[in-house]
PDB file of C-alpha atoms in Angstrom:
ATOM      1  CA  UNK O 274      24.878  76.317 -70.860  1.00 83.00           C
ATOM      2  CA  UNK O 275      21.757  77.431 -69.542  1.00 89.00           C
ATOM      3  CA  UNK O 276      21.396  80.907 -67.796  1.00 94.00           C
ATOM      4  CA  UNK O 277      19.269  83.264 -66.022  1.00 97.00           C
ATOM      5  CA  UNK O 278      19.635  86.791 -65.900  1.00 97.00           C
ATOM      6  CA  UNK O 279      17.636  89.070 -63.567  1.00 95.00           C
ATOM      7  CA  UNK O 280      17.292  92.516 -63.403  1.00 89.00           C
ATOM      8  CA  UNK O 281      19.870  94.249 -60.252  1.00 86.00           C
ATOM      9  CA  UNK O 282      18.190  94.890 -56.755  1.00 88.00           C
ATOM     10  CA  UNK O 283      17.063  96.342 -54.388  1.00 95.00           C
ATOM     11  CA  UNK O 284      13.785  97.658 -55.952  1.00 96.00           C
ATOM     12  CA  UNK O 285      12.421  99.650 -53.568  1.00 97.00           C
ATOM     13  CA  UNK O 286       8.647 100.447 -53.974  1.00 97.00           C
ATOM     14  CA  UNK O 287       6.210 102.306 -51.577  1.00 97.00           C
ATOM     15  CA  UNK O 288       2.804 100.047 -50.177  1.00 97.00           C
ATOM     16  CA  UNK O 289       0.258  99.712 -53.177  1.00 97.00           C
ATOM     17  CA  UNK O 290       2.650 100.270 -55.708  1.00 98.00           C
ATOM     18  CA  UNK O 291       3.084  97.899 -58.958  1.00 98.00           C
ATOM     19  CA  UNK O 292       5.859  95.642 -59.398  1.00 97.00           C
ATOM     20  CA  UNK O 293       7.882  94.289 -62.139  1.00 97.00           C
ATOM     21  CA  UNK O 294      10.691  92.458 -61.740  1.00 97.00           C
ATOM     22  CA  UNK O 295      12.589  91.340 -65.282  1.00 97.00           C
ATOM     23  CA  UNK O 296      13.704  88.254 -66.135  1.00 98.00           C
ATOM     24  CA  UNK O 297      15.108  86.460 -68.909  1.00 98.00           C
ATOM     25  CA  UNK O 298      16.853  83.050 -69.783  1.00 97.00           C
ATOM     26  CA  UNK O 299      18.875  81.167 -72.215  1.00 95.00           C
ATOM     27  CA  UNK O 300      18.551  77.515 -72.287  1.00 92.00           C
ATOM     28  CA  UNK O 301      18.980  74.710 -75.176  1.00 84.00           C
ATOM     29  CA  UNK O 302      16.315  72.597 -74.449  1.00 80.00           C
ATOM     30  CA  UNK O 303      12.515  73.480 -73.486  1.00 85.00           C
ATOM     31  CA  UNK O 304      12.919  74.638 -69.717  1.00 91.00           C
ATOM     32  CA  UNK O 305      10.158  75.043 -66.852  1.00 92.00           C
ATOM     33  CA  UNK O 306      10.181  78.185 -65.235  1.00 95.00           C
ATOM     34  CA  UNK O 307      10.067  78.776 -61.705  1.00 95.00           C
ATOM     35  CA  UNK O 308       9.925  82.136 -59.292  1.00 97.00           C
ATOM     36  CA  UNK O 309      10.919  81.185 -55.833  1.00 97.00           C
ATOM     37  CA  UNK O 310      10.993  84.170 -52.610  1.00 97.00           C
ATOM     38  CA  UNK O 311      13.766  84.103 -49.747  1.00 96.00           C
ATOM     39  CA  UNK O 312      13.378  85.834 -46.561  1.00 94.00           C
ATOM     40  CA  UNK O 313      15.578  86.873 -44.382  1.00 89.00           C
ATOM     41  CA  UNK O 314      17.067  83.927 -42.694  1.00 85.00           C
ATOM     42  CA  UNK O 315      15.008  81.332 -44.356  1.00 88.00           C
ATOM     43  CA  UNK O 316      15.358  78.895 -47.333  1.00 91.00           C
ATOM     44  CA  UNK O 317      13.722  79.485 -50.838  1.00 94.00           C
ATOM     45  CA  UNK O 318       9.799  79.336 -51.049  1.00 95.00           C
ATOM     46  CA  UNK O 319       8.294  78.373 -54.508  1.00 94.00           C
ATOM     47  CA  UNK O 320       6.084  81.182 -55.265  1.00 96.00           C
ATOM     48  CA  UNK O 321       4.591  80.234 -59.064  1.00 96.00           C
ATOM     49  CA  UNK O 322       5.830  78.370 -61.826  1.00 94.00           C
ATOM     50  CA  UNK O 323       5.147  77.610 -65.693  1.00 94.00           C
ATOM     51  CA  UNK O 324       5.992  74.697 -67.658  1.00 91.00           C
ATOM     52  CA  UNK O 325       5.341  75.869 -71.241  1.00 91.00           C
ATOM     53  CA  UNK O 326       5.175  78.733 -73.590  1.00 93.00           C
ATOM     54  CA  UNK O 327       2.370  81.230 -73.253  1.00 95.00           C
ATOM     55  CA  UNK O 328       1.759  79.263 -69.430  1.00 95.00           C
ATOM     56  CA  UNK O 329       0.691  81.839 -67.123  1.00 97.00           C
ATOM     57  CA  UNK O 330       2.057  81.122 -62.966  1.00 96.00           C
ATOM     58  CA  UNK O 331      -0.034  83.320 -60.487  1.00 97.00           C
ATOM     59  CA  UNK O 332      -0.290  82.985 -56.510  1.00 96.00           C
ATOM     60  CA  UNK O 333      -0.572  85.239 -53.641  1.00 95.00           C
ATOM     61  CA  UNK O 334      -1.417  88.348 -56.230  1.00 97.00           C
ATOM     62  CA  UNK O 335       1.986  87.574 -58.219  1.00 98.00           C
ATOM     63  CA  UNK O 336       1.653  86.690 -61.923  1.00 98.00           C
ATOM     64  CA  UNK O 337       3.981  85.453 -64.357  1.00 98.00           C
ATOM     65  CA  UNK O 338       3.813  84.651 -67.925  1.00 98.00           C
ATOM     66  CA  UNK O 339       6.228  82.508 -70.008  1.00 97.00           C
ATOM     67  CA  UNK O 340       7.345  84.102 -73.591  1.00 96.00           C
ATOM     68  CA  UNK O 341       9.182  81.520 -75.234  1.00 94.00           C
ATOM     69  CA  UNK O 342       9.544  84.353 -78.049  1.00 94.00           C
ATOM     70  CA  UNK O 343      11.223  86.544 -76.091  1.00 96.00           C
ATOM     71  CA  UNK O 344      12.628  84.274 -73.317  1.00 96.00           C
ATOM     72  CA  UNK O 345      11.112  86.154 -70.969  1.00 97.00           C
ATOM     73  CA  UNK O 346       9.710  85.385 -67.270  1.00 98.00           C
ATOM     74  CA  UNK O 347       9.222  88.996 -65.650  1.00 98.00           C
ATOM     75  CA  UNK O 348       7.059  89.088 -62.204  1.00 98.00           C
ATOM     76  CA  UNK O 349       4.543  91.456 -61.594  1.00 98.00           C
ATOM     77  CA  UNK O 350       2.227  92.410 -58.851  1.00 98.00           C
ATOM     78  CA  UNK O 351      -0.586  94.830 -59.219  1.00 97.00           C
ATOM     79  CA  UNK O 352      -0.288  96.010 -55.463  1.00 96.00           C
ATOM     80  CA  UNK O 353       2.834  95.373 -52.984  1.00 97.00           C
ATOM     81  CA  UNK O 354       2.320  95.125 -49.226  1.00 97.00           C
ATOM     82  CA  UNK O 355       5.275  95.559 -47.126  1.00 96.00           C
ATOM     83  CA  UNK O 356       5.155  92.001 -46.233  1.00 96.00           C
ATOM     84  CA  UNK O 357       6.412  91.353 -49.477  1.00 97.00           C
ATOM     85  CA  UNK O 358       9.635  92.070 -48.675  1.00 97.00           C
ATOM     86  CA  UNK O 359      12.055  89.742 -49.999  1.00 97.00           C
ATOM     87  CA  UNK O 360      14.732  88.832 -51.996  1.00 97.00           C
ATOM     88  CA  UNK O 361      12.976  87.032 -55.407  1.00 98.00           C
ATOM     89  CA  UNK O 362      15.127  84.673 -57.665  1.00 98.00           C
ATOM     90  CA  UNK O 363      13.830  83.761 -61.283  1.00 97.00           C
ATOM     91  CA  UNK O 364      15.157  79.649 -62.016  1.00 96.00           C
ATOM     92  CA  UNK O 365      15.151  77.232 -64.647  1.00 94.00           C
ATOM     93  CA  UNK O 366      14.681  73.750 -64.431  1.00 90.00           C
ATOM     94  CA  UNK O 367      16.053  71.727 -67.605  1.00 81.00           C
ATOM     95  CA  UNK O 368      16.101  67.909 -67.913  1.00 77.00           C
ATOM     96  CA  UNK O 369      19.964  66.341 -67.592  1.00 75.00           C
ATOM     97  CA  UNK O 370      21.273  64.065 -69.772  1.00 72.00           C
ATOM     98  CA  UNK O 371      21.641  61.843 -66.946  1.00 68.00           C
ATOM     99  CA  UNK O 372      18.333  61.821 -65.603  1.00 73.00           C
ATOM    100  CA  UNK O 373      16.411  64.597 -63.101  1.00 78.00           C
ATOM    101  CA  UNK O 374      16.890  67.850 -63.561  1.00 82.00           C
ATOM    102  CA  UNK O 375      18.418  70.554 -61.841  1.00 87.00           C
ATOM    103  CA  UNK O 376      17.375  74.552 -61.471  1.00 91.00           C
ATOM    104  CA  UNK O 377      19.832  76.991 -62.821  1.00 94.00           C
ATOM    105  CA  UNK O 378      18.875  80.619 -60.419  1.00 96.00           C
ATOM    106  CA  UNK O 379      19.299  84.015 -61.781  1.00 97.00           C
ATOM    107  CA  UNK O 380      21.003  86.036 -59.010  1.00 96.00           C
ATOM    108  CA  UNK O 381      18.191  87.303 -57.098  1.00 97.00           C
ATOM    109  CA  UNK O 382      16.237  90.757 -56.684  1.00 97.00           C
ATOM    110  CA  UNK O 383      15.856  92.131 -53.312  1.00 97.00           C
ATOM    111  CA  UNK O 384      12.321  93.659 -53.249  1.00 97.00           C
ATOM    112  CA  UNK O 385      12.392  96.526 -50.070  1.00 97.00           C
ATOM    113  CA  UNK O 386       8.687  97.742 -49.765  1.00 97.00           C
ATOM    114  CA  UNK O 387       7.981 100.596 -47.677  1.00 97.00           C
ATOM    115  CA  UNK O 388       5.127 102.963 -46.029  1.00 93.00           C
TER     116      UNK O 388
ATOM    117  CA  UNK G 215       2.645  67.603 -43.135  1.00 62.00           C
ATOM    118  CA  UNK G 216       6.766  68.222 -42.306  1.00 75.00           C
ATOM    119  CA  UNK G 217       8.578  70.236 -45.142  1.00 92.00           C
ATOM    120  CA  UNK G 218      11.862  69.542 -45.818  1.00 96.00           C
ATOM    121  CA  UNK G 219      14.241  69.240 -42.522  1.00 97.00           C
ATOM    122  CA  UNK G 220      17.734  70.734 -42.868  1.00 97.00           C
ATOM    123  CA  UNK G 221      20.129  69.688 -39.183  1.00 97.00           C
ATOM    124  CA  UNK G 222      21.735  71.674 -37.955  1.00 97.00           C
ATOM    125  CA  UNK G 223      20.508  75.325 -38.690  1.00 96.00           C
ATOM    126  CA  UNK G 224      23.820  76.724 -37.916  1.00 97.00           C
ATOM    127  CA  UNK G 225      27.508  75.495 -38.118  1.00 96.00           C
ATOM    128  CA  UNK G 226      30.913  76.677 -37.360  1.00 98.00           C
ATOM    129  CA  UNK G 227      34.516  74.993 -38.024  1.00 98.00           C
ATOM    130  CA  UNK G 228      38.007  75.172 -38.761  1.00 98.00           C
ATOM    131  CA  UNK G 229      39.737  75.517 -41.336  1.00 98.00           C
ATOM    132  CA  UNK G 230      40.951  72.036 -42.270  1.00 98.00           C
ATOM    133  CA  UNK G 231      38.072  70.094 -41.074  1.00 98.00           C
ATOM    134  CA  UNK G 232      35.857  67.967 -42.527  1.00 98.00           C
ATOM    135  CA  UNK G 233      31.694  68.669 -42.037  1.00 98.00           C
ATOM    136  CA  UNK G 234      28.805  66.297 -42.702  1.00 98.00           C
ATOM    137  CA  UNK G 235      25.256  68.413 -43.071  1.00 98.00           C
ATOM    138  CA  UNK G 236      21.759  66.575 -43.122  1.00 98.00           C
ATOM    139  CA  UNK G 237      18.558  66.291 -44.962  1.00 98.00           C
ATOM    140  CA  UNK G 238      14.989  64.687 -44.248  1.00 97.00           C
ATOM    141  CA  UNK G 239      12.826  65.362 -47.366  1.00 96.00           C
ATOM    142  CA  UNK G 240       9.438  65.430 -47.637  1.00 94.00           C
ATOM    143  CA  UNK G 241       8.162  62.154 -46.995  1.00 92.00           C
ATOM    144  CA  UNK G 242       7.098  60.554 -50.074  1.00 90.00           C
ATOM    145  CA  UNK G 243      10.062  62.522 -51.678  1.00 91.00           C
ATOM    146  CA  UNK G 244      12.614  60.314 -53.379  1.00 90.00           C
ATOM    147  CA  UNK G 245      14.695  63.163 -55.247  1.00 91.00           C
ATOM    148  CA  UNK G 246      17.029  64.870 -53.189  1.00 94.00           C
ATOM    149  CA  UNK G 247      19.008  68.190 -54.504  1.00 95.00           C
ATOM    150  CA  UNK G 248      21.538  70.206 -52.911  1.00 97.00           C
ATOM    151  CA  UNK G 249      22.744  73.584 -53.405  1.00 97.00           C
ATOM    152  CA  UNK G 250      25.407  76.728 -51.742  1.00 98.00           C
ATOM    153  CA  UNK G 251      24.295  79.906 -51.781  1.00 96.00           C
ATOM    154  CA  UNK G 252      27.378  82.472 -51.469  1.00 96.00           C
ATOM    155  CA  UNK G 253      27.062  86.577 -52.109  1.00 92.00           C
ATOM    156  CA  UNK G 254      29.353  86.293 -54.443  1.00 90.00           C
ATOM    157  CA  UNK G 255      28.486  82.954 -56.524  1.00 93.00           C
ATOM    158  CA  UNK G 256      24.829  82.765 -55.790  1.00 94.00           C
ATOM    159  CA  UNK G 257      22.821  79.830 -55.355  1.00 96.00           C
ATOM    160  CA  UNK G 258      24.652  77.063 -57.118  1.00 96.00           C
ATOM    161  CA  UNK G 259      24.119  72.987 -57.527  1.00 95.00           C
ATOM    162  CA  UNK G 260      25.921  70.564 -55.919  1.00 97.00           C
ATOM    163  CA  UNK G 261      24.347  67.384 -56.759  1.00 92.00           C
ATOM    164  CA  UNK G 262      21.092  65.584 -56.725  1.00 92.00           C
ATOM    165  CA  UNK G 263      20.345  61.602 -55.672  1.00 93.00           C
ATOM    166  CA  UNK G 264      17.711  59.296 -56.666  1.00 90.00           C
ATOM    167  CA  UNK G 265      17.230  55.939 -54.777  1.00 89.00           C
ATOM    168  CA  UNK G 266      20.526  56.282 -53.232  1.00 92.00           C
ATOM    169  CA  UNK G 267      22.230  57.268 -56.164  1.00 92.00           C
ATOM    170  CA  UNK G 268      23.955  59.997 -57.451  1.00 91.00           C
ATOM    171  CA  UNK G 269      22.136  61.010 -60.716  1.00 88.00           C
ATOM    172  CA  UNK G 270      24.223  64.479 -61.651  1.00 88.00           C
ATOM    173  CA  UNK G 271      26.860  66.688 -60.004  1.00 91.00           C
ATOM    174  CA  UNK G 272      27.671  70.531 -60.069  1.00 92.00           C
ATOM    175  CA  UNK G 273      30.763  71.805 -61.162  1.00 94.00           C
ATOM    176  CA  UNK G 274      32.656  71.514 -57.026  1.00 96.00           C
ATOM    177  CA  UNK G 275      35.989  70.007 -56.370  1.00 96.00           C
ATOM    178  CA  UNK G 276      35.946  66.316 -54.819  1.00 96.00           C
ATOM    179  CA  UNK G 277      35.756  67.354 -51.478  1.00 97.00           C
ATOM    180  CA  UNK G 278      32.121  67.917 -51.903  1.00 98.00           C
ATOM    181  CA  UNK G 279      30.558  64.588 -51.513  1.00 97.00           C
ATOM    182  CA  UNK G 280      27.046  63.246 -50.482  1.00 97.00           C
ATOM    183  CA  UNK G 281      25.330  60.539 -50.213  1.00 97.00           C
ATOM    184  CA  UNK G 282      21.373  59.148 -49.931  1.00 97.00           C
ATOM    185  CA  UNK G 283      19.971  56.252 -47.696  1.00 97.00           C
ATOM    186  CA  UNK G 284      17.639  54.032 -48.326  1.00 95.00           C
ATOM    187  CA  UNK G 285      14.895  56.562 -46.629  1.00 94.00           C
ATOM    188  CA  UNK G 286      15.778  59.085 -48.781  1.00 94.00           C
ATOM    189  CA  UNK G 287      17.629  60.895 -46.448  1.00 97.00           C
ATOM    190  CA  UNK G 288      20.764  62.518 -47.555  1.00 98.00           C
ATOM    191  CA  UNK G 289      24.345  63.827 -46.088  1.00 98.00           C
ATOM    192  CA  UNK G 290      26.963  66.098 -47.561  1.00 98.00           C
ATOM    193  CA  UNK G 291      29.973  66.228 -46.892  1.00 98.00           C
ATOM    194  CA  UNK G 292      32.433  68.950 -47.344  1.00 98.00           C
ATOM    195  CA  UNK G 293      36.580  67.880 -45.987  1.00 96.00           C
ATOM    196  CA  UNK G 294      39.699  69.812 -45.454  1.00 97.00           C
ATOM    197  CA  UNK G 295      36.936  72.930 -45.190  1.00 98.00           C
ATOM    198  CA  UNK G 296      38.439  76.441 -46.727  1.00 98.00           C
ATOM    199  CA  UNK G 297      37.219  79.894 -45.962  1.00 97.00           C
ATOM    200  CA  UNK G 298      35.444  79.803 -49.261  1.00 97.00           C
ATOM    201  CA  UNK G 299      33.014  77.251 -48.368  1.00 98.00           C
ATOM    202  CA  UNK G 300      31.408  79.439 -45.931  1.00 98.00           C
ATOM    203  CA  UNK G 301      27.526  79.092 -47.027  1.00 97.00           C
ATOM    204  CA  UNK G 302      23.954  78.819 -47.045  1.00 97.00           C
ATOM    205  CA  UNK G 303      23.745  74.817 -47.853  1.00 98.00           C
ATOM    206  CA  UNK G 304      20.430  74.307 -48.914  1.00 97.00           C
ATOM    207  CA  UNK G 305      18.431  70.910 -49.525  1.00 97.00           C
ATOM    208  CA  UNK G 306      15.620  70.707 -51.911  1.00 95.00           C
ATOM    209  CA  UNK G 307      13.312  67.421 -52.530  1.00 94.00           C
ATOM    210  CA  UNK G 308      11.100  66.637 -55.293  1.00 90.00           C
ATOM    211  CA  UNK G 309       8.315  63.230 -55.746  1.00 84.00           C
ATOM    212  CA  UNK G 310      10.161  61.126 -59.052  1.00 70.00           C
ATOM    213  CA  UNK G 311       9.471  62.393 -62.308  1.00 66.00           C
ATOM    214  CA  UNK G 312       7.852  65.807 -60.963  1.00 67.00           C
ATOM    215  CA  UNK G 313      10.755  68.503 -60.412  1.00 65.00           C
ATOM    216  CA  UNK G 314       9.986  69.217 -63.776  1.00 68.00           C
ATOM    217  CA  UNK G 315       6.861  70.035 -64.005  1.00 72.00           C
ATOM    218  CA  UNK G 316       6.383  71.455 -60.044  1.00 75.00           C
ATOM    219  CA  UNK G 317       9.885  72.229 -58.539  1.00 80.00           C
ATOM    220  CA  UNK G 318      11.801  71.693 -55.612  1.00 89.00           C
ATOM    221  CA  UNK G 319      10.659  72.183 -51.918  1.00 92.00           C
ATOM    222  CA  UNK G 320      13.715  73.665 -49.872  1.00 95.00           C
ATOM    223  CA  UNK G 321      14.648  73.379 -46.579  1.00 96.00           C
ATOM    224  CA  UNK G 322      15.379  76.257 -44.269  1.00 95.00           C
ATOM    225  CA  UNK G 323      19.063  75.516 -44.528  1.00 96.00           C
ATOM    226  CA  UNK G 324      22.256  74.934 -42.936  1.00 97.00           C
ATOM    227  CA  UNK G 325      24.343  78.098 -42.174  1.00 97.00           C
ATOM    228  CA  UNK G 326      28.182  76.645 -42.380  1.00 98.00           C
ATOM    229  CA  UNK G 327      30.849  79.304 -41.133  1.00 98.00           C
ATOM    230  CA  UNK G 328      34.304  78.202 -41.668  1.00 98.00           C
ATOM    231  CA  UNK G 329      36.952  80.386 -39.342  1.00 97.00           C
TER     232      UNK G 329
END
């Protein structure tokens, strides 16, 4: 079935400092590729997405790129703020044989960004 | 306008009992998706309904059950509650036809603790 596999938390960066957080996916079909944020408390937040190969997701200074060759969606930022503290979970979305779809989440980076 | 309204934000029962959680989606939103978040399991599907019906279900015993209204509304229900299902139960709604191509919005949750 289809997975997700992200790389183990917490990542802890200081203010202004790059971010990359790996992941990558197996899936049978052609999936769309999502990057959602949690914080504390709170429910998930879509933060970018990508639908097809070589499909680059960007928002709030976070890129992503989708390598179908490497089945790869890592998430980078050129300059964390401490605001950006979070937990960050890389998802799938495949189409079901019975209709809709459903996201399959890797299990989630926590991101601590500090002073 | 509203995102995705999750009642009530925080739960506690018995072992034994039976809980039934709720979920306004976006208005417009027909697709309704559901899905625990443990520490130990992750975030995980339940099952997702489509005009009222139940279009795919997650791999959870039968005491997980839900169910759509007309409205789009949905309620899960969890009976004869175990430790175990202590959880984040998350809702997530998507317009037809576009999960696929631009995700789920989530609610804020429902916090279920089972003592």
């Amino acid at each position: 079935g289809d997975s997700v596999t992200q790389m183990e938390g917490p990542v802890t960066l200081s203010e202004e400092a790059f971010l990359t957080i790996n992941c990558t996916y197996t899936a049978t079909g052609y999936p769309s590729l999502f990057w959602y944020v949690q914080y504390p408390g709170e429910g998930l937040q879509l933060l970018l997405k990508a639908t097809k190969a070589d499909d680059k997701g960007s928002n709030k200074g976070f890129e992503a790129t989708y390598r179908k060759e490497t089945t790869s969606f890592h998430l980078e930022k050129g300059s964390v703020q401490v605001s950006d503290s979070a937990v960050y979970f890389c998802a799938l979305s495949d189409r079901l044989t019975g209709g809709g779809n459903k996201l399959t989440f890797g299990t989630g980076t926590q991101l601590k960004v500090e002073l | 306008k509203a995102g995705v309204t999750q009642t009530p934000r925080y739960l506690i029962k018995t072992r034994g009992q039976q809980v039934t959680l709720s979920c306004s989606p976006i208005s417009g939103h027909r697709s309704v998706s559901w899905y625990q978040q443990t520490p130990g399991q992750g975030l995980q599907f339940l099952f997702e309904y489509f005009s009222e019906t139940q279009r795919n279900k997650g791999n959870f015993p039968g005491r997980f059950s839900g169910r759509q209204f007309s409205n789009s509304r949905s309620e899960m229900n969890v009976s004869t509650l175990e430790l175990g299902d202590s959880a984040l139960y998350l809702c997530a709604s998507s317009l037809q036809g576009a999960s696929f191509t631009y995700g789920y919005t989530f609610g804020s949750g429902t916090r279920l603790t089972v003592v």
